[in-house]
PDB file of C-alpha atoms in Angstrom:
ATOM      1  CA  UNK A  55      -2.428 101.565  36.429  1.00 41.00           C
ATOM      2  CA  UNK A  56      -2.670  99.207  33.459  1.00 44.00           C
ATOM      3  CA  UNK A  57      -5.691  96.920  33.597  1.00 43.00           C
ATOM      4  CA  UNK A  58      -4.930  93.212  33.542  1.00 41.00           C
ATOM      5  CA  UNK A  59      -7.487  90.829  32.086  1.00 45.00           C
ATOM      6  CA  UNK A  60      -5.547  87.807  33.163  1.00 47.00           C
ATOM      7  CA  UNK A  61      -5.525  87.391  36.947  1.00 43.00           C
ATOM      8  CA  UNK A  62      -2.352  85.348  37.005  1.00 43.00           C
ATOM      9  CA  UNK A  63      -0.484  87.972  35.033  1.00 49.00           C
ATOM     10  CA  UNK A  64      -1.852  90.531  37.469  1.00 42.00           C
ATOM     11  CA  UNK A  65      -0.491  88.530  40.393  1.00 41.00           C
ATOM     12  CA  UNK A  66       2.914  88.246  38.783  1.00 43.00           C
ATOM     13  CA  UNK A  67       3.157  91.983  37.950  1.00 44.00           C
ATOM     14  CA  UNK A  68       2.057  93.129  41.420  1.00 40.00           C
ATOM     15  CA  UNK A  69       4.314  90.757  43.366  1.00 40.00           C
ATOM     16  CA  UNK A  70       6.340  88.239  41.337  1.00 40.00           C
ATOM     17  CA  UNK A  71       7.722  86.603  44.473  1.00 38.00           C
ATOM     18  CA  UNK A  72       4.505  86.187  46.440  1.00 42.00           C
ATOM     19  CA  UNK A  73       4.515  82.416  46.326  1.00 46.00           C
ATOM     20  CA  UNK A  74       3.356  82.421  42.719  1.00 63.00           C
ATOM     21  CA  UNK A  75       6.144  80.089  41.515  1.00 76.00           C
ATOM     22  CA  UNK A  76       5.037  77.293  43.834  1.00 79.00           C
ATOM     23  CA  UNK A  77       1.401  77.688  42.776  1.00 73.00           C
ATOM     24  CA  UNK A  78       2.333  77.651  39.092  1.00 75.00           C
ATOM     25  CA  UNK A  79       4.462  74.552  39.490  1.00 86.00           C
ATOM     26  CA  UNK A  80       1.494  72.835  41.161  1.00 84.00           C
ATOM     27  CA  UNK A  81      -0.768  73.878  38.267  1.00 81.00           C
ATOM     28  CA  UNK A  82       1.855  72.578  35.869  1.00 89.00           C
ATOM     29  CA  UNK A  83       1.871  69.139  37.542  1.00 91.00           C
ATOM     30  CA  UNK A  84      -1.922  69.044  37.650  1.00 89.00           C
ATOM     31  CA  UNK A  85      -1.967  69.915  33.934  1.00 89.00           C
ATOM     32  CA  UNK A  86       0.340  67.007  33.107  1.00 93.00           C
ATOM     33  CA  UNK A  87      -1.887  64.667  35.127  1.00 92.00           C
ATOM     34  CA  UNK A  88      -5.051  65.887  33.397  1.00 90.00           C
ATOM     35  CA  UNK A  89      -3.424  65.679  29.984  1.00 92.00           C
ATOM     36  CA  UNK A  90      -2.633  61.960  30.323  1.00 93.00           C
ATOM     37  CA  UNK A  91      -4.998  60.627  32.976  1.00 91.00           C
ATOM     38  CA  UNK A  92      -7.903  63.087  33.031  1.00 88.00           C
ATOM     39  CA  UNK A  93     -10.591  60.689  31.858  1.00 87.00           C
ATOM     40  CA  UNK A  94      -9.455  57.724  33.939  1.00 88.00           C
ATOM     41  CA  UNK A  95      -9.817  59.890  37.072  1.00 89.00           C
ATOM     42  CA  UNK A  96     -12.721  61.890  35.738  1.00 84.00           C
ATOM     43  CA  UNK A  97     -14.365  62.659  39.091  1.00 83.00           C
ATOM     44  CA  UNK A  98     -11.201  64.454  40.136  1.00 85.00           C
ATOM     45  CA  UNK A  99     -10.943  66.037  36.704  1.00 84.00           C
ATOM     46  CA  UNK A 100     -14.468  67.458  36.845  1.00 83.00           C
ATOM     47  CA  UNK A 101     -13.577  69.150  40.143  1.00 86.00           C
ATOM     48  CA  UNK A 102     -10.298  70.499  38.772  1.00 84.00           C
ATOM     49  CA  UNK A 103     -11.951  71.835  35.603  1.00 80.00           C
ATOM     50  CA  UNK A 104     -14.832  73.382  37.527  1.00 80.00           C
ATOM     51  CA  UNK A 105     -12.509  75.095  39.980  1.00 84.00           C
ATOM     52  CA  UNK A 106     -10.040  76.283  37.338  1.00 77.00           C
ATOM     53  CA  UNK A 107     -12.615  77.676  34.949  1.00 74.00           C
ATOM     54  CA  UNK A 108     -14.629  79.632  37.533  1.00 78.00           C
ATOM     55  CA  UNK A 109     -11.477  80.841  39.266  1.00 78.00           C
ATOM     56  CA  UNK A 110     -10.100  82.131  35.959  1.00 71.00           C
ATOM     57  CA  UNK A 111     -13.318  83.952  34.987  1.00 72.00           C
ATOM     58  CA  UNK A 112     -13.999  85.507  38.410  1.00 79.00           C
ATOM     59  CA  UNK A 113     -10.424  86.741  38.975  1.00 74.00           C
ATOM     60  CA  UNK A 114     -10.092  87.961  35.352  1.00 67.00           C
ATOM     61  CA  UNK A 115     -13.245  90.040  35.558  1.00 70.00           C
ATOM     62  CA  UNK A 116     -12.475  91.384  39.079  1.00 75.00           C
ATOM     63  CA  UNK A 117      -8.949  92.398  38.103  1.00 68.00           C
ATOM     64  CA  UNK A 118     -10.365  94.520  35.299  1.00 65.00           C
ATOM     65  CA  UNK A 119     -12.090  96.802  37.782  1.00 70.00           C
ATOM     66  CA  UNK A 120     -10.376  96.316  41.155  1.00 75.00           C
ATOM     67  CA  UNK A 121      -6.705  97.158  41.754  1.00 69.00           C
ATOM     68  CA  UNK A 122      -4.571  96.906  44.848  1.00 68.00           C
ATOM     69  CA  UNK A 123      -6.855  94.243  46.413  1.00 71.00           C
ATOM     70  CA  UNK A 124      -4.963  91.144  45.356  1.00 67.00           C
ATOM     71  CA  UNK A 125      -5.879  89.023  48.336  1.00 75.00           C
ATOM     72  CA  UNK A 126      -9.566  89.768  47.934  1.00 82.00           C
ATOM     73  CA  UNK A 127      -9.522  88.989  44.229  1.00 78.00           C
ATOM     74  CA  UNK A 128      -7.735  85.669  44.717  1.00 76.00           C
ATOM     75  CA  UNK A 129      -9.880  84.790  47.738  1.00 83.00           C
ATOM     76  CA  UNK A 130     -13.206  85.431  45.981  1.00 87.00           C
ATOM     77  CA  UNK A 131     -11.964  83.581  42.869  1.00 82.00           C
ATOM     78  CA  UNK A 132     -10.872  80.568  44.934  1.00 84.00           C
ATOM     79  CA  UNK A 133     -14.156  80.502  46.871  1.00 89.00           C
ATOM     80  CA  UNK A 134     -16.247  80.615  43.691  1.00 88.00           C
ATOM     81  CA  UNK A 135     -14.058  77.976  42.076  1.00 84.00           C
ATOM     82  CA  UNK A 136     -14.418  75.723  45.127  1.00 89.00           C
ATOM     83  CA  UNK A 137     -18.220  76.002  44.892  1.00 88.00           C
ATOM     84  CA  UNK A 138     -18.129  75.055  41.211  1.00 82.00           C
ATOM     85  CA  UNK A 139     -15.889  72.105  41.921  1.00 83.00           C
ATOM     86  CA  UNK A 140     -18.157  70.854  44.698  1.00 84.00           C
ATOM     87  CA  UNK A 141     -21.216  71.217  42.495  1.00 79.00           C
ATOM     88  CA  UNK A 142     -19.532  69.078  39.873  1.00 75.00           C
ATOM     89  CA  UNK A 143     -19.089  66.357  42.477  1.00 75.00           C
ATOM     90  CA  UNK A 144     -22.658  66.553  43.837  1.00 72.00           C
ATOM     91  CA  UNK A 145     -24.098  66.346  40.318  1.00 62.00           C
ATOM     92  CA  UNK A 146     -21.472  64.091  38.727  1.00 60.00           C
ATOM     93  CA  UNK A 147     -23.712  63.216  35.761  1.00 67.00           C
ATOM     94  CA  UNK A 148     -23.443  66.877  34.773  1.00 67.00           C
ATOM     95  CA  UNK A 149     -19.662  66.787  35.039  1.00 70.00           C
ATOM     96  CA  UNK A 150     -19.220  66.648  31.241  1.00 77.00           C
ATOM     97  CA  UNK A 151     -21.038  69.983  30.986  1.00 78.00           C
ATOM     98  CA  UNK A 152     -18.402  71.604  33.197  1.00 76.00           C
ATOM     99  CA  UNK A 153     -15.604  69.943  31.193  1.00 79.00           C
ATOM    100  CA  UNK A 154     -17.206  71.191  27.984  1.00 82.00           C
ATOM    101  CA  UNK A 155     -17.450  74.767  29.288  1.00 80.00           C
ATOM    102  CA  UNK A 156     -13.751  74.616  30.175  1.00 81.00           C
ATOM    103  CA  UNK A 157     -12.915  73.198  26.779  1.00 84.00           C
ATOM    104  CA  UNK A 158     -14.835  76.051  25.140  1.00 85.00           C
ATOM    105  CA  UNK A 159     -12.958  78.542  27.315  1.00 82.00           C
ATOM    106  CA  UNK A 160      -9.636  77.083  26.244  1.00 85.00           C
ATOM    107  CA  UNK A 161     -10.569  77.319  22.576  1.00 87.00           C
ATOM    108  CA  UNK A 162     -11.735  80.952  23.055  1.00 85.00           C
ATOM    109  CA  UNK A 163      -8.525  81.961  24.840  1.00 83.00           C
ATOM    110  CA  UNK A 164      -6.080  80.357  22.417  1.00 86.00           C
ATOM    111  CA  UNK A 165      -7.917  81.630  19.308  1.00 86.00           C
ATOM    112  CA  UNK A 166      -8.140  85.137  20.788  1.00 84.00           C
ATOM    113  CA  UNK A 167      -4.407  85.094  21.517  1.00 82.00           C
ATOM    114  CA  UNK A 168      -3.734  84.246  17.900  1.00 84.00           C
ATOM    115  CA  UNK A 169      -6.164  86.905  16.598  1.00 83.00           C
ATOM    116  CA  UNK A 170      -4.352  89.526  18.685  1.00 80.00           C
ATOM    117  CA  UNK A 171      -1.270  88.899  16.578  1.00 81.00           C
ATOM    118  CA  UNK A 172      -3.035  90.521  13.631  1.00 82.00           C
ATOM    119  CA  UNK A 173      -5.624  92.928  15.028  1.00 79.00           C
ATOM    120  CA  UNK A 174      -6.053  94.975  18.216  1.00 73.00           C
ATOM    121  CA  UNK A 175      -9.708  95.343  19.340  1.00 70.00           C
ATOM    122  CA  UNK A 176     -10.503  98.456  21.380  1.00 65.00           C
ATOM    123  CA  UNK A 177     -11.296  96.429  24.519  1.00 71.00           C
ATOM    124  CA  UNK A 178     -11.766  92.866  25.721  1.00 73.00           C
ATOM    125  CA  UNK A 179     -15.552  92.703  25.252  1.00 78.00           C
ATOM    126  CA  UNK A 180     -15.217  90.302  22.343  1.00 78.00           C
ATOM    127  CA  UNK A 181     -13.085  88.019  24.520  1.00 78.00           C
ATOM    128  CA  UNK A 182     -15.709  87.749  27.262  1.00 78.00           C
ATOM    129  CA  UNK A 183     -18.508  87.263  24.744  1.00 84.00           C
ATOM    130  CA  UNK A 184     -16.531  84.491  23.093  1.00 81.00           C
ATOM    131  CA  UNK A 185     -15.874  82.825  26.449  1.00 78.00           C
ATOM    132  CA  UNK A 186     -19.600  82.708  27.141  1.00 81.00           C
ATOM    133  CA  UNK A 187     -20.794  81.650  23.701  1.00 86.00           C
ATOM    134  CA  UNK A 188     -18.098  79.079  22.953  1.00 86.00           C
ATOM    135  CA  UNK A 189     -18.337  77.833  26.537  1.00 81.00           C
ATOM    136  CA  UNK A 190     -22.030  77.076  26.063  1.00 85.00           C
ATOM    137  CA  UNK A 191     -21.320  75.336  22.787  1.00 87.00           C
ATOM    138  CA  UNK A 192     -18.617  73.274  24.503  1.00 83.00           C
ATOM    139  CA  UNK A 193     -21.093  72.302  27.258  1.00 81.00           C
ATOM    140  CA  UNK A 194     -23.599  70.984  24.727  1.00 83.00           C
ATOM    141  CA  UNK A 195     -20.945  69.125  22.733  1.00 82.00           C
ATOM    142  CA  UNK A 196     -19.398  67.504  25.808  1.00 78.00           C
ATOM    143  CA  UNK A 197     -22.751  66.460  27.302  1.00 75.00           C
ATOM    144  CA  UNK A 198     -23.745  64.718  24.056  1.00 77.00           C
ATOM    145  CA  UNK A 199     -20.243  63.564  23.206  1.00 73.00           C
ATOM    146  CA  UNK A 200     -18.717  60.132  23.005  1.00 78.00           C
ATOM    147  CA  UNK A 201     -16.062  59.062  25.504  1.00 84.00           C
ATOM    148  CA  UNK A 202     -13.344  59.756  22.896  1.00 86.00           C
ATOM    149  CA  UNK A 203     -14.296  63.417  22.595  1.00 85.00           C
ATOM    150  CA  UNK A 204     -14.339  63.812  26.397  1.00 85.00           C
ATOM    151  CA  UNK A 205     -10.826  62.355  26.561  1.00 89.00           C
ATOM    152  CA  UNK A 206      -9.672  64.885  24.002  1.00 90.00           C
ATOM    153  CA  UNK A 207     -11.192  67.700  26.039  1.00 88.00           C
ATOM    154  CA  UNK A 208      -9.367  66.495  29.156  1.00 89.00           C
ATOM    155  CA  UNK A 209      -6.106  66.196  27.258  1.00 92.00           C
ATOM    156  CA  UNK A 210      -6.180  69.722  25.827  1.00 92.00           C
ATOM    157  CA  UNK A 211      -7.551  71.157  29.074  1.00 88.00           C
ATOM    158  CA  UNK A 212      -4.551  69.699  30.877  1.00 90.00           C
ATOM    159  CA  UNK A 213      -2.234  70.917  28.163  1.00 92.00           C
ATOM    160  CA  UNK A 214      -3.652  74.417  28.586  1.00 88.00           C
ATOM    161  CA  UNK A 215      -2.861  74.396  32.347  1.00 85.00           C
ATOM    162  CA  UNK A 216       0.726  73.442  31.434  1.00 89.00           C
ATOM    163  CA  UNK A 217       0.800  76.109  28.732  1.00 87.00           C
ATOM    164  CA  UNK A 218      -0.311  78.939  31.015  1.00 80.00           C
ATOM    165  CA  UNK A 219       1.874  77.785  33.899  1.00 81.00           C
ATOM    166  CA  UNK A 220       5.032  77.676  31.784  1.00 85.00           C
ATOM    167  CA  UNK A 221       4.159  81.024  30.188  1.00 80.00           C
ATOM    168  CA  UNK A 222       3.745  82.704  33.588  1.00 73.00           C
ATOM    169  CA  UNK A 223       6.935  81.095  34.899  1.00 79.00           C
ATOM    170  CA  UNK A 224       8.857  82.687  32.003  1.00 79.00           C
ATOM    171  CA  UNK A 225       7.911  85.950  30.247  1.00 69.00           C
ATOM    172  CA  UNK A 226       4.081  85.963  30.565  1.00 66.00           C
ATOM    173  CA  UNK A 227       3.773  86.524  26.805  1.00 72.00           C
ATOM    174  CA  UNK A 228       0.107  85.535  26.809  1.00 74.00           C
ATOM    175  CA  UNK A 229      -1.372  88.313  28.954  1.00 69.00           C
ATOM    176  CA  UNK A 230      -4.275  89.698  26.944  1.00 68.00           C
ATOM    177  CA  UNK A 231      -3.437  93.327  27.542  1.00 66.00           C
ATOM    178  CA  UNK A 232       0.228  92.698  26.737  1.00 70.00           C
ATOM    179  CA  UNK A 233      -0.672  91.101  23.388  1.00 72.00           C
ATOM    180  CA  UNK A 234      -2.788  94.103  22.501  1.00 70.00           C
ATOM    181  CA  UNK A 235       0.342  96.252  22.335  1.00 73.00           C
ATOM    182  CA  UNK A 236       3.117  93.735  21.556  1.00 77.00           C
ATOM    183  CA  UNK A 237       3.616  90.608  19.501  1.00 79.00           C
ATOM    184  CA  UNK A 238       4.626  87.149  20.646  1.00 79.00           C
ATOM    185  CA  UNK A 239       8.327  86.471  21.100  1.00 77.00           C
ATOM    186  CA  UNK A 240       9.984  83.365  19.692  1.00 79.00           C
ATOM    187  CA  UNK A 241       9.626  81.735  23.093  1.00 79.00           C
ATOM    188  CA  UNK A 242       5.947  82.594  23.125  1.00 80.00           C
ATOM    189  CA  UNK A 243       5.374  80.869  19.797  1.00 86.00           C
ATOM    190  CA  UNK A 244       7.294  77.850  21.035  1.00 87.00           C
ATOM    191  CA  UNK A 245       5.026  77.593  24.096  1.00 86.00           C
ATOM    192  CA  UNK A 246       1.933  77.927  21.896  1.00 88.00           C
ATOM    193  CA  UNK A 247       3.114  75.170  19.548  1.00 91.00           C
ATOM    194  CA  UNK A 248       3.930  73.014  22.565  1.00 91.00           C
ATOM    195  CA  UNK A 249       0.318  73.400  23.767  1.00 91.00           C
ATOM    196  CA  UNK A 250      -1.001  71.826  20.564  1.00 94.00           C
ATOM    197  CA  UNK A 251       1.661  69.097  20.529  1.00 94.00           C
ATOM    198  CA  UNK A 252       1.161  68.119  24.182  1.00 94.00           C
ATOM    199  CA  UNK A 253      -2.631  68.163  23.758  1.00 93.00           C
ATOM    200  CA  UNK A 254      -2.366  65.893  20.725  1.00 94.00           C
ATOM    201  CA  UNK A 255      -0.020  63.451  22.509  1.00 95.00           C
ATOM    202  CA  UNK A 256      -2.258  63.441  25.589  1.00 94.00           C
ATOM    203  CA  UNK A 257      -5.336  62.779  23.406  1.00 93.00           C
ATOM    204  CA  UNK A 258      -3.632  59.862  21.687  1.00 93.00           C
ATOM    205  CA  UNK A 259      -2.477  58.436  25.004  1.00 93.00           C
ATOM    206  CA  UNK A 260      -5.897  58.667  26.628  1.00 92.00           C
ATOM    207  CA  UNK A 261      -7.805  57.307  23.638  1.00 89.00           C
ATOM    208  CA  UNK A 262      -5.399  54.432  22.920  1.00 86.00           C
ATOM    209  CA  UNK A 263      -4.133  53.845  26.448  1.00 75.00           C
ATOM    210  CA  UNK A 264      -7.481  53.130  28.074  1.00 55.00           C
ATOM    211  CA  UNK A 265      -9.656  50.662  26.066  1.00 51.00           C
ATOM    212  CA  UNK A 266     -13.213  51.741  25.382  1.00 46.00           C
ATOM    213  CA  UNK A 267     -15.964  49.281  26.302  1.00 47.00           C
ATOM    214  CA  UNK A 268     -18.376  50.800  23.811  1.00 43.00           C
ATOM    215  CA  UNK A 269     -17.041  52.875  20.979  1.00 44.00           C
ATOM    216  CA  UNK A 270     -20.164  55.046  20.645  1.00 45.00           C
ATOM    217  CA  UNK A 271     -21.257  54.931  24.274  1.00 47.00           C
ATOM    218  CA  UNK A 272     -22.552  58.146  25.796  1.00 48.00           C
ATOM    219  CA  UNK A 273     -20.542  59.874  28.484  1.00 48.00           C
ATOM    220  CA  UNK A 274     -23.434  60.076  30.920  1.00 46.00           C
ATOM    221  CA  UNK A 275     -23.919  56.307  30.681  1.00 47.00           C
ATOM    222  CA  UNK A 276     -20.334  55.804  31.800  1.00 51.00           C
ATOM    223  CA  UNK A 277     -20.616  57.950  34.945  1.00 52.00           C
TER     224      UNK A 277
END
């Protein structure tokens, strides 16, 4: 059976009608909220980002090696994500670190998808290495960042949730294993472009829509 690096694509292939549409619509709505209001409601955003990132990583890795145990994969992923979300609330001053890790993961994922249009690596090792390395870089950047940068991270993080939800509700063009053997369709490119456009609009809205008290203030001083 074909390995699936993306847990959501795995869910859709195994059982497309197993309530996945409702879940994806919910993720889509959460993504829109994060894209435009992520920083204003940053305590909630830190929880969402912590949950989403850990859920994605855990389910993606498990689905590489475990097949036919969908409920277990999703359950373990949700439990680990919940722990990460709760930790972000108990140590709220470290929330930007979680947001930065998620931002790094988004960058890794999107760049890897684009690279797969031109080359086909033998496995997904590079992808997981990139997730870890760029995630750590994102954590450092976000922790030391200004409020403006954190707002941009929230905007593109929310846009990514929308991007993946819409993709999985349509043709699931952005499954890693699928892109290793095929190329993006016209609809896939449209969704990818929309990710950048929505992220840019959300960034502009968050930066200009909510006045900054101190232009160069540190994020941890605002929490």
